[in-house]
PDB file of N, CA and C in Angstrom:
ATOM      1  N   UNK S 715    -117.621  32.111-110.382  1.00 64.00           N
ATOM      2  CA  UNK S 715    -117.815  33.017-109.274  1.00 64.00           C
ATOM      3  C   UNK S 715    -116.474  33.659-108.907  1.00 64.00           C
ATOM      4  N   UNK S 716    -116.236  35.145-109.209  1.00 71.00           N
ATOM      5  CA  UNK S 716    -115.049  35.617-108.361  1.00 71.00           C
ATOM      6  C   UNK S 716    -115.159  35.641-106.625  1.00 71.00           C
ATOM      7  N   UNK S 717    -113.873  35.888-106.086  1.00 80.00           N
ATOM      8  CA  UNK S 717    -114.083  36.378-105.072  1.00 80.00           C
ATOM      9  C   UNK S 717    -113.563  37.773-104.511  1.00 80.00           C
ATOM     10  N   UNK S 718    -114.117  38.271-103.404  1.00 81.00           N
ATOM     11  CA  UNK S 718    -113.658  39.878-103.177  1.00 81.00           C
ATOM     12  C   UNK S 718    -112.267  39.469-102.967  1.00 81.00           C
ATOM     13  N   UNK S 719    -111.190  40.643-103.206  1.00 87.00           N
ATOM     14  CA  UNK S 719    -109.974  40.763-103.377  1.00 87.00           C
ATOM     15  C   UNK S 719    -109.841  41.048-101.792  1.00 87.00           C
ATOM     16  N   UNK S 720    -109.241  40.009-101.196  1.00 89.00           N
ATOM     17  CA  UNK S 720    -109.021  40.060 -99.875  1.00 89.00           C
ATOM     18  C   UNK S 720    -107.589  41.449 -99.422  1.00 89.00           C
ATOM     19  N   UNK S 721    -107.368  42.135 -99.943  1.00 90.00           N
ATOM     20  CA  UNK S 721    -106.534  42.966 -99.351  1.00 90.00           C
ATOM     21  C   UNK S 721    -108.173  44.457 -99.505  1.00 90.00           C
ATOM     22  N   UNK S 722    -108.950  44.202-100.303  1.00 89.00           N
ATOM     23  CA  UNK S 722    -109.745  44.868-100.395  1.00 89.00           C
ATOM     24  C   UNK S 722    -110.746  44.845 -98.431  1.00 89.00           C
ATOM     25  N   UNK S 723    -110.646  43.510 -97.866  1.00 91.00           N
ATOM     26  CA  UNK S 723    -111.572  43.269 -97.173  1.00 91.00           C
ATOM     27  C   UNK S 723    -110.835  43.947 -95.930  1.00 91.00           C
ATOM     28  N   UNK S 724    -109.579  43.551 -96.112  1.00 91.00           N
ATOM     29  CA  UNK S 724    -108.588  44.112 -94.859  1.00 91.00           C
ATOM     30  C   UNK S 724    -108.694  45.685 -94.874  1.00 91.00           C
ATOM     31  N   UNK S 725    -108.811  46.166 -95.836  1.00 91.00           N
ATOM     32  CA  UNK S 725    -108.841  47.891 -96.018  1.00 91.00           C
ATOM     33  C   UNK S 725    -109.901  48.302 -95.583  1.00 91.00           C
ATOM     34  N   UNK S 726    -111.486  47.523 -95.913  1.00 92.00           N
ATOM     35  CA  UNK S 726    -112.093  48.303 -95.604  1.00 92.00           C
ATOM     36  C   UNK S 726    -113.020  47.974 -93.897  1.00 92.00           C
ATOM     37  N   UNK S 727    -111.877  46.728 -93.630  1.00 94.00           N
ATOM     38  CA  UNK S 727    -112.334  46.148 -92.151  1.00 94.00           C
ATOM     39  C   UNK S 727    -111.598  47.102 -91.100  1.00 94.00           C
ATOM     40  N   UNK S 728    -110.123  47.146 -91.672  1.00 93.00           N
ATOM     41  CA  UNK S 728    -109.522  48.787 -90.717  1.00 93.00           C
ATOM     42  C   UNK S 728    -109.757  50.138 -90.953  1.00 93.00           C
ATOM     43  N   UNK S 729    -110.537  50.025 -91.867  1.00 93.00           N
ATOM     44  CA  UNK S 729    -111.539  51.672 -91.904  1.00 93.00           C
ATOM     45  C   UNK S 729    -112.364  51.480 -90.712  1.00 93.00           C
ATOM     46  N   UNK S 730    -113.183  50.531 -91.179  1.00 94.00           N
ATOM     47  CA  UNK S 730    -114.367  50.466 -89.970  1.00 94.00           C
ATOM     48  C   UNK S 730    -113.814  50.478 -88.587  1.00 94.00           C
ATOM     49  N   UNK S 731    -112.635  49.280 -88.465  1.00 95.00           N
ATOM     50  CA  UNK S 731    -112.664  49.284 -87.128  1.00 95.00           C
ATOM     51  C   UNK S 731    -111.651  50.913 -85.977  1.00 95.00           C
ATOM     52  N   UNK S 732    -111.280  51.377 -87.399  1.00 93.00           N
ATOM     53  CA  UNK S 732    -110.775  52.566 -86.441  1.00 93.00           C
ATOM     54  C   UNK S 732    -111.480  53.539 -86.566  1.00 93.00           C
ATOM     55  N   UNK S 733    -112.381  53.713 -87.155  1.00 93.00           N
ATOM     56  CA  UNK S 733    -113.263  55.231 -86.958  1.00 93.00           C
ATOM     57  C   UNK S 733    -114.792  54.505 -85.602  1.00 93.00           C
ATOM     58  N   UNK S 734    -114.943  53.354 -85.847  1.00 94.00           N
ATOM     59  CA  UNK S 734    -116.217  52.912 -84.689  1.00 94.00           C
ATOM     60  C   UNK S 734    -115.627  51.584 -83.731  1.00 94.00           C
ATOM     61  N   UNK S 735    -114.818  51.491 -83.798  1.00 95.00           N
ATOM     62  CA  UNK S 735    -113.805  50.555 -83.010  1.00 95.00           C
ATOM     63  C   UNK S 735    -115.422  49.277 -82.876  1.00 95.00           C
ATOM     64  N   UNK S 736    -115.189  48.205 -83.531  1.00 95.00           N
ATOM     65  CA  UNK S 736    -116.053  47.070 -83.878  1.00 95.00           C
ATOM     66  C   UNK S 736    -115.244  46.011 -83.903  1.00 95.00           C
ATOM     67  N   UNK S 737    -115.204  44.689 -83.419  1.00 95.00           N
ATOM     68  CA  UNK S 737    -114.629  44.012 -83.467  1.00 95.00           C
ATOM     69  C   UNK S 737    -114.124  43.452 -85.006  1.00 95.00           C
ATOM     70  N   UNK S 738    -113.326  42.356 -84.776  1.00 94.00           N
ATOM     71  CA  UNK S 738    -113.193  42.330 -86.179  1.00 94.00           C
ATOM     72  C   UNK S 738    -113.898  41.210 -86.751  1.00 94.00           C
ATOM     73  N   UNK S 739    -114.551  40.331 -85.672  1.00 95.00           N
ATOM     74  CA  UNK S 739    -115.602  39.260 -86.377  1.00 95.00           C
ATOM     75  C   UNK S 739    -117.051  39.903 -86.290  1.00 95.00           C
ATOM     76  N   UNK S 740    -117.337  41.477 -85.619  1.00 95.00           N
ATOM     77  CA  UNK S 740    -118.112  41.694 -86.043  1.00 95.00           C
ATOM     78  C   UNK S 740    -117.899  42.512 -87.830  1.00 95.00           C
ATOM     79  N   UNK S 741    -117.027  43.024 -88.195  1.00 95.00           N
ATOM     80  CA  UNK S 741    -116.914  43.370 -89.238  1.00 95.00           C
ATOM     81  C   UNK S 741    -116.834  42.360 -90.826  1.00 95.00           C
ATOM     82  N   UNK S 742    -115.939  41.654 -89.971  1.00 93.00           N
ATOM     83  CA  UNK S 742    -115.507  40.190 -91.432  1.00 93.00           C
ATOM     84  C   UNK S 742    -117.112  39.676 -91.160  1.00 93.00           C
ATOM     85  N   UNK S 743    -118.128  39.488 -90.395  1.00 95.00           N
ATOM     86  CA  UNK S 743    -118.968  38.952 -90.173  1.00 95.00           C
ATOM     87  C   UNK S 743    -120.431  39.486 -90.950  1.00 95.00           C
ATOM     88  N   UNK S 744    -120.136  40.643 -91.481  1.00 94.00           N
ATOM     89  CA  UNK S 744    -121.115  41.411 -92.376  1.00 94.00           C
ATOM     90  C   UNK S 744    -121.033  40.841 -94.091  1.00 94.00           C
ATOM     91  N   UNK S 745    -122.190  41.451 -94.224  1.00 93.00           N
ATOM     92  CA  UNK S 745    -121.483  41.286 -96.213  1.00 93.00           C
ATOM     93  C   UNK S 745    -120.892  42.466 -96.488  1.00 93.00           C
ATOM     94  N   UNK S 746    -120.322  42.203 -97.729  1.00 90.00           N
ATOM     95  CA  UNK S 746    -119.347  43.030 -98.645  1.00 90.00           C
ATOM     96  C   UNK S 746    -120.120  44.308 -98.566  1.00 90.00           C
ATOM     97  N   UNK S 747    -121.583  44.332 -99.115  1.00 92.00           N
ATOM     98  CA  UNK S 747    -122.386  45.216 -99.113  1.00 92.00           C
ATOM     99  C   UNK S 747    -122.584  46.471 -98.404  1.00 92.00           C
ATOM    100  N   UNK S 748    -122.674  45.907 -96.806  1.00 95.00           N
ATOM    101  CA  UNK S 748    -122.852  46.397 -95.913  1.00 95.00           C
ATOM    102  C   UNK S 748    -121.879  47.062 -95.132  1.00 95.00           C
ATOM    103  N   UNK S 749    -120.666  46.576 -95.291  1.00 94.00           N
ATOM    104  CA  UNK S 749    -119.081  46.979 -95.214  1.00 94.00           C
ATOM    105  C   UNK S 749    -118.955  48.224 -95.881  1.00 94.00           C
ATOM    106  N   UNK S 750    -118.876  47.963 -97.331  1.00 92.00           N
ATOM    107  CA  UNK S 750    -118.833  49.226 -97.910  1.00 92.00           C
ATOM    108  C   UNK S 750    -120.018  50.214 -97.813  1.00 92.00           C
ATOM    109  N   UNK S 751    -121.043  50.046 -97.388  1.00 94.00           N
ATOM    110  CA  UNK S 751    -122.014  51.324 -96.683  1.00 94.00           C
ATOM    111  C   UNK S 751    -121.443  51.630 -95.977  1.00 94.00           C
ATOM    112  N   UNK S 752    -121.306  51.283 -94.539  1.00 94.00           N
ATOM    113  CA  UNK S 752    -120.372  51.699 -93.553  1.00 94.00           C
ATOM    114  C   UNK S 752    -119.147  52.382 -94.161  1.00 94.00           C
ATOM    115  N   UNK S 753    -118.337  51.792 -94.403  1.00 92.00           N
ATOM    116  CA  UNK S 753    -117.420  52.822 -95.141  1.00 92.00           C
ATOM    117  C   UNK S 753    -117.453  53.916 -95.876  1.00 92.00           C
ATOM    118  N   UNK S 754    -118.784  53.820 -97.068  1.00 91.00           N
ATOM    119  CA  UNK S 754    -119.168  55.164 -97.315  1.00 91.00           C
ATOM    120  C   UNK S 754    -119.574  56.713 -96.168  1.00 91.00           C
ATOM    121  N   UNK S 755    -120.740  55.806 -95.464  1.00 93.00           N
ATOM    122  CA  UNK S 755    -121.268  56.783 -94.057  1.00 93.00           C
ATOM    123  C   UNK S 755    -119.945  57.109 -93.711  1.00 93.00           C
ATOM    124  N   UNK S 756    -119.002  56.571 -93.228  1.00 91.00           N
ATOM    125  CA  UNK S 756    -117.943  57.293 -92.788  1.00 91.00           C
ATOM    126  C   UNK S 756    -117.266  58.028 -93.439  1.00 91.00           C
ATOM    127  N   UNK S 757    -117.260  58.020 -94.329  1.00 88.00           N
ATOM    128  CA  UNK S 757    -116.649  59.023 -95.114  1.00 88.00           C
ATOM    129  C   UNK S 757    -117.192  60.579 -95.527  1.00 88.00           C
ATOM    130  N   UNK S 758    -118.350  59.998 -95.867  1.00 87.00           N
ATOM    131  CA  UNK S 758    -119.182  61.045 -95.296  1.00 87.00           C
ATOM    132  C   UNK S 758    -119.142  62.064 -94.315  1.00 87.00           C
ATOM    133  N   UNK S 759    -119.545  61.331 -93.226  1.00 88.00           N
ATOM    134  CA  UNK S 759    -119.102  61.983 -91.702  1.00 88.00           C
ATOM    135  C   UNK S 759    -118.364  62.800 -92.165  1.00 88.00           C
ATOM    136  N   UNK S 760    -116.841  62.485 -92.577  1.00 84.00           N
ATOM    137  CA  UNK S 760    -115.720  63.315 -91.974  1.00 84.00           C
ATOM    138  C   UNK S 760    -115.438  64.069 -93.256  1.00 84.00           C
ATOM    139  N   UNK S 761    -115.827  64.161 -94.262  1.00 83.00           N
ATOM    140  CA  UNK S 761    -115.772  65.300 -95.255  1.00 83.00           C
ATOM    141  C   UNK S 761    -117.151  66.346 -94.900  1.00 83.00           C
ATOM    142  N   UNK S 762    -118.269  66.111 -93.689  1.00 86.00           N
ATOM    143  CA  UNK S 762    -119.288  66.749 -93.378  1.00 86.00           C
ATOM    144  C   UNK S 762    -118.085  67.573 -92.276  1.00 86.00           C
ATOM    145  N   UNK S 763    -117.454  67.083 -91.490  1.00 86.00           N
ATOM    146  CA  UNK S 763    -116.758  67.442 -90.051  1.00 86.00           C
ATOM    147  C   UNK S 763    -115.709  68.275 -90.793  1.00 86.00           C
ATOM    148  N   UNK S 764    -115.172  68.106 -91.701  1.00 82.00           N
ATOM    149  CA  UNK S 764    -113.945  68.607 -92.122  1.00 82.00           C
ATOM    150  C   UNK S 764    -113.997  68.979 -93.677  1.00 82.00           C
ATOM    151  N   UNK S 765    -114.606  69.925 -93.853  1.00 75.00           N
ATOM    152  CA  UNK S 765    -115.013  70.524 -94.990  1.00 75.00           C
ATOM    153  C   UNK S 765    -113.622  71.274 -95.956  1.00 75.00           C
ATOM    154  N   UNK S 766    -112.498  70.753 -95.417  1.00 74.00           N
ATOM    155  CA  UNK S 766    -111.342  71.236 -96.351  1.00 74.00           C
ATOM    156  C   UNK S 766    -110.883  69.794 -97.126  1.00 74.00           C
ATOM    157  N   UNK S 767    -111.517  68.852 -96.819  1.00 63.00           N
ATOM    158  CA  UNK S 767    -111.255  67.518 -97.079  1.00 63.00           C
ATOM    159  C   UNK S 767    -112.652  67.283 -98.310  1.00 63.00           C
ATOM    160  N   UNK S 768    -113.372  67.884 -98.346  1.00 60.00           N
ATOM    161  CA  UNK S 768    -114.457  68.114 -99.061  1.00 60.00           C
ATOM    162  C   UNK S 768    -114.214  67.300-101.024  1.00 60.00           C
ATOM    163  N   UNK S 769    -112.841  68.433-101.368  1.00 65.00           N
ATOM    164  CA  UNK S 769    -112.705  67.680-102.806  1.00 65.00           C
ATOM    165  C   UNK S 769    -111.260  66.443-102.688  1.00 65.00           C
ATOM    166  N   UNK S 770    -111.280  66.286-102.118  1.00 64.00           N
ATOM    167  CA  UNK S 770    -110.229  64.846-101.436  1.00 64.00           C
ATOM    168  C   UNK S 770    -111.171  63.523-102.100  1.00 64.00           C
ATOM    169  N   UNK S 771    -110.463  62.859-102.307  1.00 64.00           N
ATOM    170  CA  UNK S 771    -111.320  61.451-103.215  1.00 64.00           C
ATOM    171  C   UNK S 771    -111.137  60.429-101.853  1.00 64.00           C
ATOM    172  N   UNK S 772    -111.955  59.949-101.406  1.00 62.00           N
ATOM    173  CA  UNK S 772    -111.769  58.943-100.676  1.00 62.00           C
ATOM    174  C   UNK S 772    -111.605  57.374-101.431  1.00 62.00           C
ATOM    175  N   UNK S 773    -110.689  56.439-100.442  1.00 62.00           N
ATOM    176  CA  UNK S 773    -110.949  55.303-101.130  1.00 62.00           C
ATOM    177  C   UNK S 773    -111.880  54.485-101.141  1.00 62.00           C
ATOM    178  N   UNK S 774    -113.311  54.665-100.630  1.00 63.00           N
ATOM    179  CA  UNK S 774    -114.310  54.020-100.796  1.00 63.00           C
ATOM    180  C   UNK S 774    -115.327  54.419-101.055  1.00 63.00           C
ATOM    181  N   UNK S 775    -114.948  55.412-102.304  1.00 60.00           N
ATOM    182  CA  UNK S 775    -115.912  56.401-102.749  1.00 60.00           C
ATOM    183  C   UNK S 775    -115.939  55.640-104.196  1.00 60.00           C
ATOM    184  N   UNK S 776    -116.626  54.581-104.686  1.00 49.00           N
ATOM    185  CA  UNK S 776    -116.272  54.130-105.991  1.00 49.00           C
ATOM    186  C   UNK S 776    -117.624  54.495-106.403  1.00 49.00           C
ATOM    187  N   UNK S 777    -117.638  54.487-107.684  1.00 44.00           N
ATOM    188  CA  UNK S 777    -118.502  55.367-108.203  1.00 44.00           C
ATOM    189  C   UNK S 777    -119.442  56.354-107.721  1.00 44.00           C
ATOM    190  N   UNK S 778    -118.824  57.604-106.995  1.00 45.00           N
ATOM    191  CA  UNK S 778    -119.110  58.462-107.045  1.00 45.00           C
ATOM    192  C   UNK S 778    -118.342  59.652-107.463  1.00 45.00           C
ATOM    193  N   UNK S 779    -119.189  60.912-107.226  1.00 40.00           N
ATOM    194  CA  UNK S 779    -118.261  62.074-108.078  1.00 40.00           C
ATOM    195  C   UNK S 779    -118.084  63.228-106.920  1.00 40.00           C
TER     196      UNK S 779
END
């Protein structure tokens, strides 16, 4: 069994918690899964809000194009 690369969990726990300000045992308290949805939706959001950011690669855009 691996485990998630904990600098991975910290990255995408201060994504979350600064775009929806969430605690941080509500965030560490989710799965991996669900973390990185959230992180996607947000990213989302703000390439929807800010359409010059549009071809910008986000970092929690993994496999997508």
């Amino acid at each position: 069994m691996s485990l998630y690369p904990e600098e991975e969990i910290y990255r995408e726990s201060a994504f979350v918690a600064y775009y929806l300000h969430w605690s941080k045992e509500e965030i560490l308290g989710m799965p991996h899964r669900d973390r990185r949805a959230w992180c996607a939706q947000i990213s989302d959001i703000n390439r929807q809000r800010n359409p010059s950011q549009k071809k910008q690669r986000n970092i929690f855009e993994l496999g997508r194009t």
